[in-house]
């Protein structure tokens, strides 16, 4: 294998894909190592198959928890041969989602793309909890604009508190709301004083302007403009017919495999090696990173590759695992872990759900419900002033996601109708199905978790290893009252919305948030484990994702997150990775990392 790369990028998802793309279009020779198999959604997606084409009509199973057609072809909550453990005294079992495929989780995610706001970057300064980020929202705003323009995000600018606007012309127009969304919006705004605005999803509602954006995003860079123009030309607008979670052959939604990796490969500066399970980062006698050891999963041989600089973007916990396993005389507790903070301050999103039925939607006549496979409206957090006045018993906010309507029926649809039809069958069941179909509605909360000392991962002290001989992780977890009280507030709010719509709540409403909160890791938003900061004694990397101790080692994935705002993290991961990559290019141009 050729071994003259400038940079090794570990991981190919949101962070790895963005890092490799930005470096490659600036002429940097990049080797990307991906632990999973090769994957091409253009040729492999089941987006046009019917439920009848799948076992059990595509319903979820332990091997395919999001349904048979979910784009995750390898990986999930459990990965054969790759175990992990949770401590006995944890509040709940940590669930570690891993996507072992090219493009990682970007093949699976919900495409919800929300900017963190000014408050989110300085949470400690507002309420004395957690930590401040070393940069401000104003520092990050240009990279949010660029990321949204590059990947294609629809939405609206509403000027709400801590819900930043994008620059004019960046967002694509949002699709029109549907009946159940308009009903929820009316109740929220008229009766509950909860703002309800257009969703922000990474789905194209129109063709990207391939003449404008390449020039604006990469002025003076003809290589970047050329490959990005071609990439944008090849993407089509969504035709509102298939679920994004199956992957997208027309490249209308954002996946690293369709949006970032093709133009990066077109530069000739990116080499991708799949089935490469990275074990550790290697260093020389001075403590400089020299490359990585990885296991070739096809040959089971231990390989080593060298480069001037190493970027870890393997997902938060996998990155922490690699760092903790990278032990040497200079780094006996793992590379870049002089502060002892590697693996610490893991966070996930606080989540819970409530569902119900809206009788006013019975016997709806057939009408057009075309749209994105996600929500067209959502409710951003509205309680900042109440929290500042001490009127709530939790410190941070949440936003509301919801779904309903008369989309393509699935196996779940008939299970739900069975519960409402009173055991009918034959002609009466058909009549009951027509009556009730589309009356169901569900609300989910996505809230901020405050980092604490009790949530972390470590190399399992028992000495357990995976099938490749790599030491595995052990997780520790405890929610605080801020999260469980917030969860109780979600439950009550969702009940109020459904009842305000004249509906019936079908799930139990919990006054104890600890009984309703999702398991840690279940929302698949885990971040932290190598947090950034200005103080090397209290953090792992600086604001440019650069290790305090190993200047040619960077962490551009969610591991560097200081807090986990209620805004889904993927957009921020990509914006932060782009900013860090620009910094790497700038440093290289000044002669660093030789």
Tab-separated table of N, CA and C in Angstrom, residues 279-426:
chain	number	residue	atom	x	y	z
A	279	UNK	N	-6.862	0.387	15.477
A	279	UNK	CA	-6.603	-0.021	16.863
A	279	UNK	C	-5.979	1.091	17.683
A	280	UNK	N	-4.987	1.783	17.112
A	280	UNK	CA	-4.285	2.802	17.904
A	280	UNK	C	-3.548	3.770	17.008
A	281	UNK	N	-3.269	4.946	17.564
A	281	UNK	CA	-2.418	5.942	16.920
A	281	UNK	C	-1.001	5.720	17.417
A	282	UNK	N	-0.045	5.717	16.501
A	282	UNK	CA	1.346	5.502	16.892
A	282	UNK	C	2.069	6.847	16.995
A	283	UNK	N	3.123	6.859	17.809
A	283	UNK	CA	3.889	8.085	18.026
A	283	UNK	C	5.383	7.780	17.981
A	284	UNK	N	6.181	8.850	17.780
A	284	UNK	CA	7.633	8.678	17.832
A	284	UNK	C	8.158	9.077	19.218
A	285	UNK	N	9.459	9.113	19.336
A	285	UNK	CA	10.075	9.371	20.649
A	285	UNK	C	9.786	10.772	21.165
A	286	UNK	N	9.406	11.685	20.262
A	286	UNK	CA	9.101	13.055	20.691
A	286	UNK	C	7.632	13.243	21.042
A	287	UNK	N	6.832	12.203	20.814
A	287	UNK	CA	5.404	12.312	21.099
A	287	UNK	C	4.576	12.740	19.908
A	288	UNK	N	5.189	12.866	18.749
A	288	UNK	CA	4.436	13.245	17.549
A	288	UNK	C	3.735	12.033	16.961
A	289	UNK	N	2.495	12.191	16.492
A	289	UNK	CA	1.785	11.097	15.851
A	289	UNK	C	2.465	10.739	14.539
A	290	UNK	N	2.633	9.436	14.310
A	290	UNK	CA	3.307	8.990	13.092
A	290	UNK	C	2.392	8.207	12.154
A	291	UNK	N	1.249	7.757	12.657
A	291	UNK	CA	0.339	6.969	11.827
A	291	UNK	C	-0.613	6.175	12.691
A	292	UNK	N	-1.166	5.114	12.130
A	292	UNK	CA	-2.091	4.273	12.903
A	292	UNK	C	-1.846	2.804	12.582
A	293	UNK	N	-2.138	1.962	13.568
A	293	UNK	CA	-2.244	0.527	13.361
A	293	UNK	C	-3.705	0.202	13.116
A	294	UNK	N	-3.987	-0.657	12.150
A	294	UNK	CA	-5.360	-1.117	11.946
A	294	UNK	C	-5.363	-2.592	11.583
A	295	UNK	N	-6.506	-3.228	11.835
A	295	UNK	CA	-6.687	-4.620	11.463
A	295	UNK	C	-7.423	-4.664	10.138
A	296	UNK	N	-6.842	-5.277	9.131
A	296	UNK	CA	-7.544	-5.518	7.871
A	296	UNK	C	-8.550	-6.640	8.124
A	297	UNK	N	-9.845	-6.320	8.146
A	297	UNK	CA	-10.862	-7.300	8.534
A	297	UNK	C	-10.978	-8.447	7.528
A	298	UNK	N	-10.464	-8.263	6.329
A	298	UNK	CA	-10.538	-9.343	5.332
A	298	UNK	C	-9.389	-10.331	5.494
A	299	UNK	N	-8.217	-9.847	5.845
A	299	UNK	CA	-7.058	-10.737	5.994
A	299	UNK	C	-6.743	-11.023	7.457
A	300	UNK	N	-7.334	-10.226	8.370
A	300	UNK	CA	-7.056	-10.289	9.814
A	300	UNK	C	-5.607	-9.947	10.142
A	301	UNK	N	-4.920	-9.297	9.249
A	301	UNK	CA	-3.536	-8.900	9.498
A	301	UNK	C	-3.499	-7.499	10.120
A	302	UNK	N	-2.506	-7.296	10.976
A	302	UNK	CA	-2.268	-5.991	11.576
A	302	UNK	C	-1.425	-5.180	10.602
A	303	UNK	N	-1.973	-4.027	10.180
A	303	UNK	CA	-1.276	-3.174	9.223
A	303	UNK	C	-0.918	-1.848	9.887
A	304	UNK	N	0.091	-1.175	9.343
A	304	UNK	CA	0.448	0.161	9.820
A	304	UNK	C	0.587	1.085	8.624
A	305	UNK	N	0.064	2.279	8.762
A	305	UNK	CA	0.190	3.282	7.708
A	305	UNK	C	0.637	4.590	8.351
A	306	UNK	N	1.448	5.327	7.630
A	306	UNK	CA	2.046	6.551	8.178
A	306	UNK	C	1.535	7.788	7.457
A	307	UNK	N	1.565	8.906	8.150
A	307	UNK	CA	1.212	10.205	7.561
A	307	UNK	C	1.765	11.306	8.446
A	308	UNK	N	1.720	12.531	7.919
A	308	UNK	CA	2.209	13.674	8.695
A	308	UNK	C	1.237	14.057	9.810
A	309	UNK	N	-0.025	13.687	9.631
A	309	UNK	CA	-1.053	14.153	10.562
A	309	UNK	C	-2.170	13.117	10.618
A	310	UNK	N	-2.765	12.936	11.784
A	310	UNK	CA	-3.858	11.971	11.971
A	310	UNK	C	-5.096	12.716	12.463
A	311	UNK	N	-6.234	12.441	11.818
A	311	UNK	CA	-7.526	12.991	12.238
A	311	UNK	C	-8.426	11.830	12.655
A	312	UNK	N	-8.909	11.867	13.891
A	312	UNK	CA	-9.851	10.862	14.372
A	312	UNK	C	-11.274	11.396	14.200
A	313	UNK	N	-12.093	10.647	13.472
A	313	UNK	CA	-13.484	11.018	13.219
A	313	UNK	C	-14.308	9.733	13.135
A	314	UNK	N	-14.085	8.873	14.102
A	314	UNK	CA	-14.640	7.526	14.060
A	314	UNK	C	-15.986	7.425	14.767
A	315	UNK	N	-16.524	8.519	15.266
A	315	UNK	CA	-17.695	8.708	16.134
A	315	UNK	C	-17.200	8.790	17.564
A	316	UNK	N	-17.940	9.499	18.407
A	316	UNK	CA	-17.422	9.936	19.704
A	316	UNK	C	-16.793	8.810	20.525
A	317	UNK	N	-17.530	7.741	20.746
A	317	UNK	CA	-17.018	6.691	21.634
A	317	UNK	C	-15.906	5.875	20.974
A	318	UNK	N	-16.010	5.652	19.669
A	318	UNK	CA	-14.952	4.907	18.980
A	318	UNK	C	-13.657	5.722	18.977
A	319	UNK	N	-13.772	7.024	18.797
A	319	UNK	CA	-12.586	7.878	18.858
A	319	UNK	C	-11.955	7.820	20.251
A	320	UNK	N	-12.780	7.899	21.300
A	320	UNK	CA	-12.249	7.801	22.667
A	320	UNK	C	-11.570	6.449	22.878
A	321	UNK	N	-12.175	5.397	22.335
A	321	UNK	CA	-11.586	4.054	22.467
A	321	UNK	C	-10.205	3.996	21.811
A	322	UNK	N	-10.084	4.554	20.614
A	322	UNK	CA	-8.786	4.546	19.926
A	322	UNK	C	-7.749	5.320	20.742
A	323	UNK	N	-8.140	6.475	21.267
A	323	UNK	CA	-7.195	7.285	22.044
A	323	UNK	C	-6.764	6.553	23.313
A	324	UNK	N	-7.716	5.924	24.007
A	324	UNK	CA	-7.385	5.219	25.248
A	324	UNK	C	-6.522	3.992	24.981
A	325	UNK	N	-6.689	3.391	23.810
A	325	UNK	CA	-5.884	2.213	23.454
A	325	UNK	C	-4.503	2.589	22.915
A	326	UNK	N	-4.269	3.882	22.680
A	326	UNK	CA	-2.992	4.340	22.115
A	326	UNK	C	-2.022	4.687	23.250
A	327	UNK	N	-1.545	3.669	23.915
A	327	UNK	CA	-0.670	3.862	25.071
A	327	UNK	C	0.799	3.715	24.678
A	328	UNK	N	1.634	4.488	25.340
A	328	UNK	CA	3.077	4.444	25.098
A	328	UNK	C	3.769	4.960	26.353
A	329	UNK	N	5.072	4.962	26.322
A	329	UNK	CA	5.811	5.482	27.473
A	329	UNK	C	5.458	6.939	27.743
A	330	UNK	N	5.334	7.715	26.671
A	330	UNK	CA	4.997	9.123	26.833
A	330	UNK	C	3.526	9.329	27.196
A	331	UNK	N	2.675	8.388	26.759
A	331	UNK	CA	1.235	8.521	26.999
A	331	UNK	C	0.698	7.244	27.646
A	332	UNK	N	1.031	7.012	28.915
A	332	UNK	CA	0.652	5.748	29.560
A	332	UNK	C	-0.857	5.585	29.752
A	333	UNK	N	-1.620	6.674	29.740
A	333	UNK	CA	-3.082	6.600	29.898
A	333	UNK	C	-3.806	6.814	28.583
A	334	UNK	N	-3.064	6.741	27.491
A	334	UNK	CA	-3.675	6.976	26.189
A	334	UNK	C	-3.196	8.282	25.577
A	335	UNK	N	-3.181	8.328	24.249
A	335	UNK	CA	-2.631	9.504	23.575
A	335	UNK	C	-3.478	10.752	23.841
A	336	UNK	N	-2.793	11.843	24.132
A	336	UNK	CA	-3.480	13.113	24.359
A	336	UNK	C	-4.305	13.152	25.620
A	337	UNK	N	-4.022	12.250	26.574
A	337	UNK	CA	-4.870	12.113	27.762
A	337	UNK	C	-4.168	12.565	29.029
A	338	UNK	N	-3.271	13.531	28.911
A	338	UNK	CA	-2.612	14.043	30.103
A	338	UNK	C	-3.586	14.669	31.082
A	339	UNK	N	-4.687	15.201	30.599
A	339	UNK	CA	-5.707	15.793	31.479
A	339	UNK	C	-6.571	14.733	32.142
A	340	UNK	N	-6.511	13.489	31.651
A	340	UNK	CA	-7.378	12.430	32.173
A	340	UNK	C	-8.818	12.562	31.708
A	341	UNK	N	-9.063	13.382	30.692
A	341	UNK	CA	-10.439	13.650	30.261
A	341	UNK	C	-10.871	12.820	29.047
A	342	UNK	N	-9.992	12.020	28.487
A	342	UNK	CA	-10.423	11.189	27.352
A	342	UNK	C	-11.410	10.137	27.861
A	343	UNK	N	-12.540	10.059	27.202
A	343	UNK	CA	-13.615	9.143	27.621
A	343	UNK	C	-14.611	9.779	28.570
A	344	UNK	N	-14.275	10.954	29.126
A	344	UNK	CA	-15.123	11.594	30.147
A	344	UNK	C	-16.170	12.523	29.510
A	345	UNK	N	-17.185	12.834	30.313
A	345	UNK	CA	-18.266	13.745	29.934
A	345	UNK	C	-18.999	13.287	28.669
A	346	UNK	N	-19.309	11.988	28.610
A	346	UNK	CA	-20.173	11.526	27.527
A	346	UNK	C	-21.563	12.116	27.736
A	347	UNK	N	-22.223	12.428	26.657
A	347	UNK	CA	-23.579	12.979	26.705
A	347	UNK	C	-24.408	12.344	25.599
A	348	UNK	N	-25.715	12.228	25.860
A	348	UNK	CA	-26.652	11.875	24.809
A	348	UNK	C	-27.787	12.882	24.857
A	349	UNK	N	-28.693	12.823	23.923
A	349	UNK	CA	-29.878	13.676	23.946
A	349	UNK	C	-30.913	13.076	24.887
A	350	UNK	N	-31.607	13.945	25.651
A	350	UNK	CA	-32.725	13.505	26.486
A	350	UNK	C	-33.936	13.283	25.579
A	351	UNK	N	-34.538	12.092	25.673
A	351	UNK	CA	-35.651	11.801	24.778
A	351	UNK	C	-36.801	11.101	25.464
A	352	UNK	N	-38.000	11.372	24.998
A	352	UNK	CA	-39.183	10.624	25.420
A	352	UNK	C	-40.265	10.817	24.362
A	353	UNK	N	-41.324	10.018	24.432
A	353	UNK	CA	-42.368	10.053	23.406
A	353	UNK	C	-43.748	9.948	24.055
A	354	UNK	N	-44.739	10.539	23.397
A	354	UNK	CA	-46.148	10.366	23.754
A	354	UNK	C	-46.929	10.277	22.444
A	355	UNK	N	-47.875	9.354	22.376
A	355	UNK	CA	-48.675	9.230	21.157
A	355	UNK	C	-50.157	9.272	21.482
A	356	UNK	N	-50.950	9.534	20.477
A	356	UNK	CA	-52.390	9.617	20.674
A	356	UNK	C	-53.123	9.542	19.349
A	357	UNK	N	-54.414	9.905	19.396
A	357	UNK	CA	-55.264	9.824	18.212
A	357	UNK	C	-56.151	11.064	18.170
A	358	UNK	N	-56.366	11.563	16.959
A	358	UNK	CA	-57.143	12.787	16.789
A	358	UNK	C	-58.448	12.433	16.067
A	359	UNK	N	-59.580	12.333	16.794
A	359	UNK	CA	-60.859	11.973	16.145
A	359	UNK	C	-61.263	12.917	15.015
A	360	UNK	N	-60.857	14.178	15.095
A	360	UNK	CA	-61.236	15.130	14.049
A	360	UNK	C	-60.672	14.739	12.683
A	361	UNK	N	-59.694	13.844	12.681
A	361	UNK	CA	-59.090	13.415	11.420
A	361	UNK	C	-59.713	12.128	10.875
A	362	UNK	N	-60.757	11.639	11.537
A	362	UNK	CA	-61.413	10.415	11.043
A	362	UNK	C	-62.089	10.676	9.700
A	363	UNK	N	-62.097	9.592	8.886
A	363	UNK	CA	-62.784	9.622	7.592
A	363	UNK	C	-62.324	10.779	6.702
A	364	UNK	N	-61.030	11.108	6.806
A	364	UNK	CA	-60.508	12.163	5.932
A	364	UNK	C	-60.606	11.725	4.472
A	365	UNK	N	-61.070	12.565	3.594
A	365	UNK	CA	-61.093	12.183	2.174
A	365	UNK	C	-59.668	12.069	1.646
A	366	UNK	N	-59.460	11.227	0.640
A	366	UNK	CA	-58.107	11.129	0.059
A	366	UNK	C	-57.629	12.499	-0.393
A	367	UNK	N	-56.405	12.860	-0.026
A	367	UNK	CA	-55.838	14.140	-0.445
A	367	UNK	C	-54.317	14.004	-0.480
A	368	UNK	N	-53.682	14.973	-1.082
A	368	UNK	CA	-52.235	14.919	-1.294
A	368	UNK	C	-51.487	15.126	0.020
A	369	UNK	N	-50.745	14.110	0.443
A	369	UNK	CA	-49.914	14.234	1.647
A	369	UNK	C	-48.438	14.111	1.292
A	370	UNK	N	-48.100	14.378	0.021
A	370	UNK	CA	-46.712	14.263	-0.398
A	370	UNK	C	-45.817	15.165	0.451
A	371	UNK	N	-44.612	14.695	0.684
A	371	UNK	CA	-43.672	15.518	1.416
A	371	UNK	C	-42.427	14.738	1.799
A	372	UNK	N	-41.595	15.405	2.565
A	372	UNK	CA	-40.373	14.764	3.044
A	372	UNK	C	-40.732	13.600	3.954
A	373	UNK	N	-39.816	12.638	4.057
A	373	UNK	CA	-40.100	11.513	4.937
A	373	UNK	C	-39.930	11.898	6.407
A	374	UNK	N	-39.566	13.116	6.672
A	374	UNK	CA	-39.523	13.647	8.030
A	374	UNK	C	-40.586	14.724	8.195
A	375	UNK	N	-40.579	15.349	9.338
A	375	UNK	CA	-41.590	16.369	9.656
A	375	UNK	C	-41.346	17.642	8.844
A	376	UNK	N	-42.425	18.371	8.553
A	376	UNK	CA	-42.322	19.654	7.861
A	376	UNK	C	-42.297	20.826	8.837
A	377	UNK	N	-42.799	20.597	10.068
A	377	UNK	CA	-42.779	21.627	11.109
A	377	UNK	C	-42.153	21.038	12.374
A	378	UNK	N	-41.634	21.892	13.245
A	378	UNK	CA	-41.181	21.460	14.564
A	378	UNK	C	-41.315	22.622	15.527
A	379	UNK	N	-41.138	22.328	16.828
A	379	UNK	CA	-41.266	23.356	17.849
A	379	UNK	C	-39.912	23.551	18.533
A	380	UNK	N	-39.231	24.683	18.282
A	380	UNK	CA	-37.978	24.958	19.006
A	380	UNK	C	-38.269	25.289	20.469
A	381	UNK	N	-37.264	25.186	21.338
A	381	UNK	CA	-37.459	25.463	22.766
A	381	UNK	C	-37.910	26.908	22.963
A	382	UNK	N	-38.882	27.083	23.847
A	382	UNK	CA	-39.536	28.364	24.038
A	382	UNK	C	-39.398	28.889	25.472
A	383	UNK	N	-38.709	28.170	26.375
A	383	UNK	CA	-38.738	28.516	27.790
A	383	UNK	C	-37.490	29.187	28.325
A	384	UNK	N	-36.710	29.850	27.471
A	384	UNK	CA	-35.457	30.455	27.955
A	384	UNK	C	-35.712	31.486	29.065
A	385	UNK	N	-36.735	32.315	28.892
A	385	UNK	CA	-36.987	33.367	29.883
A	385	UNK	C	-37.477	32.779	31.198
A	386	UNK	N	-38.318	31.728	31.112
A	386	UNK	CA	-38.773	31.067	32.341
A	386	UNK	C	-37.590	30.487	33.106
A	387	UNK	N	-36.671	29.872	32.393
A	387	UNK	CA	-35.499	29.289	33.067
A	387	UNK	C	-34.632	30.366	33.682
A	388	UNK	N	-34.478	31.465	32.993
A	388	UNK	CA	-33.645	32.550	33.529
A	388	UNK	C	-34.251	33.114	34.814
A	389	UNK	N	-35.585	33.064	34.917
A	389	UNK	CA	-36.263	33.563	36.117
A	389	UNK	C	-36.392	32.498	37.209
A	390	UNK	N	-35.874	31.308	36.954
A	390	UNK	CA	-35.932	30.249	37.947
A	390	UNK	C	-37.301	29.613	38.088
A	391	UNK	N	-38.122	29.670	37.038
A	391	UNK	CA	-39.491	29.156	37.112
A	391	UNK	C	-39.613	27.691	36.695
A	392	UNK	N	-38.536	27.092	36.233
A	392	UNK	CA	-38.555	25.684	35.843
A	392	UNK	C	-37.522	24.927	36.674
A	393	UNK	N	-37.768	23.651	36.929
A	393	UNK	CA	-36.849	22.871	37.769
A	393	UNK	C	-35.848	22.065	36.937
A	394	UNK	N	-35.526	22.558	35.761
A	394	UNK	CA	-34.453	21.983	34.946
A	394	UNK	C	-33.803	23.133	34.177
A	395	UNK	N	-32.535	22.938	33.820
A	395	UNK	CA	-31.745	24.083	33.368
A	395	UNK	C	-31.753	24.321	31.864
A	396	UNK	N	-31.985	23.291	31.085
A	396	UNK	CA	-31.803	23.449	29.631
A	396	UNK	C	-33.058	23.018	28.885
A	397	UNK	N	-33.110	23.350	27.606
A	397	UNK	CA	-34.341	23.185	26.851
A	397	UNK	C	-34.405	21.948	25.981
A	398	UNK	N	-35.534	21.822	25.321
A	398	UNK	CA	-35.738	20.738	24.352
A	398	UNK	C	-36.562	21.266	23.186
A	399	UNK	N	-36.480	20.584	22.063
A	399	UNK	CA	-37.382	20.889	20.965
A	399	UNK	C	-38.300	19.694	20.741
A	400	UNK	N	-39.375	19.927	20.007
A	400	UNK	CA	-40.385	18.884	19.798
A	400	UNK	C	-40.388	18.454	18.340
A	401	UNK	N	-40.297	17.146	18.141
A	401	UNK	CA	-40.461	16.549	16.813
A	401	UNK	C	-41.780	15.781	16.829
A	402	UNK	N	-42.486	15.760	15.723
A	402	UNK	CA	-43.745	15.024	15.716
A	402	UNK	C	-44.074	14.483	14.329
A	403	UNK	N	-44.916	13.465	14.332
A	403	UNK	CA	-45.287	12.836	13.067
A	403	UNK	C	-46.711	12.315	13.104
A	404	UNK	N	-47.276	12.157	11.939
A	404	UNK	CA	-48.630	11.637	11.792
A	404	UNK	C	-48.982	11.608	10.317
A	405	UNK	N	-50.268	11.667	10.021
A	405	UNK	CA	-50.691	11.761	8.633
A	405	UNK	C	-50.931	10.419	7.963
A	406	UNK	N	-51.151	10.478	6.655
A	406	UNK	CA	-51.542	9.302	5.885
A	406	UNK	C	-50.439	8.928	4.906
A	407	UNK	N	-49.252	8.626	5.450
A	407	UNK	CA	-48.152	8.188	4.611
A	407	UNK	C	-48.336	6.753	4.147
A	408	UNK	N	-47.330	6.236	3.435
A	408	UNK	CA	-47.395	4.866	2.936
A	408	UNK	C	-47.596	3.900	4.112
A	409	UNK	N	-48.624	3.047	4.078
A	409	UNK	CA	-48.856	2.105	5.189
A	409	UNK	C	-47.674	1.153	5.369
A	410	UNK	N	-47.488	0.744	6.605
A	410	UNK	CA	-46.443	-0.232	6.920
A	410	UNK	C	-47.041	-1.292	7.831
A	411	UNK	N	-46.204	-2.240	8.248
A	411	UNK	CA	-46.692	-3.263	9.164
A	411	UNK	C	-47.182	-2.639	10.468
A	412	UNK	N	-46.537	-1.555	10.897
A	412	UNK	CA	-46.966	-0.870	12.127
A	412	UNK	C	-48.369	-0.274	11.961
A	413	UNK	N	-48.665	0.211	10.751
A	413	UNK	CA	-49.962	0.835	10.510
A	413	UNK	C	-51.092	-0.129	10.840
A	414	UNK	N	-50.986	-1.365	10.355
A	414	UNK	CA	-52.063	-2.320	10.571
A	414	UNK	C	-52.146	-2.738	12.042
A	415	UNK	N	-51.006	-2.778	12.714
A	415	UNK	CA	-51.038	-3.073	14.145
A	415	UNK	C	-51.803	-1.981	14.895
A	416	UNK	N	-51.584	-0.730	14.501
A	416	UNK	CA	-52.290	0.363	15.144
A	416	UNK	C	-53.776	0.342	14.847
A	417	UNK	N	-54.131	0.065	13.600
A	417	UNK	CA	-55.540	0.013	13.230
A	417	UNK	C	-56.251	-1.122	13.953
A	418	UNK	N	-55.533	-2.225	14.172
A	418	UNK	CA	-56.134	-3.352	14.865
A	418	UNK	C	-56.593	-2.970	16.256
A	419	UNK	N	-55.850	-2.082	16.913
A	419	UNK	CA	-56.219	-1.666	18.250
A	419	UNK	C	-57.394	-0.707	18.286
A	420	UNK	N	-57.700	-0.089	17.161
A	420	UNK	CA	-58.782	0.899	17.122
A	420	UNK	C	-60.063	0.359	16.499
A	421	UNK	N	-59.983	-0.791	15.847
A	421	UNK	CA	-61.145	-1.278	15.100
A	421	UNK	C	-62.019	-2.215	15.922
A	422	UNK	N	-61.647	-2.453	17.187
A	422	UNK	CA	-62.480	-3.286	18.045
A	422	UNK	C	-62.590	-4.730	17.604
A	423	UNK	N	-61.570	-5.227	16.947
A	423	UNK	CA	-61.590	-6.627	16.527
A	423	UNK	C	-62.394	-6.883	15.270
A	424	UNK	N	-62.685	-5.838	14.510
A	424	UNK	CA	-63.462	-6.022	13.289
A	424	UNK	C	-62.678	-6.807	12.253
A	425	UNK	N	-63.393	-7.428	11.333
A	425	UNK	CA	-62.735	-8.098	10.218
A	425	UNK	C	-63.654	-7.995	9.009
A	426	UNK	N	-63.100	-8.391	7.841
A	426	UNK	CA	-63.890	-8.356	6.619
A	426	UNK	C	-64.227	-6.917	6.222
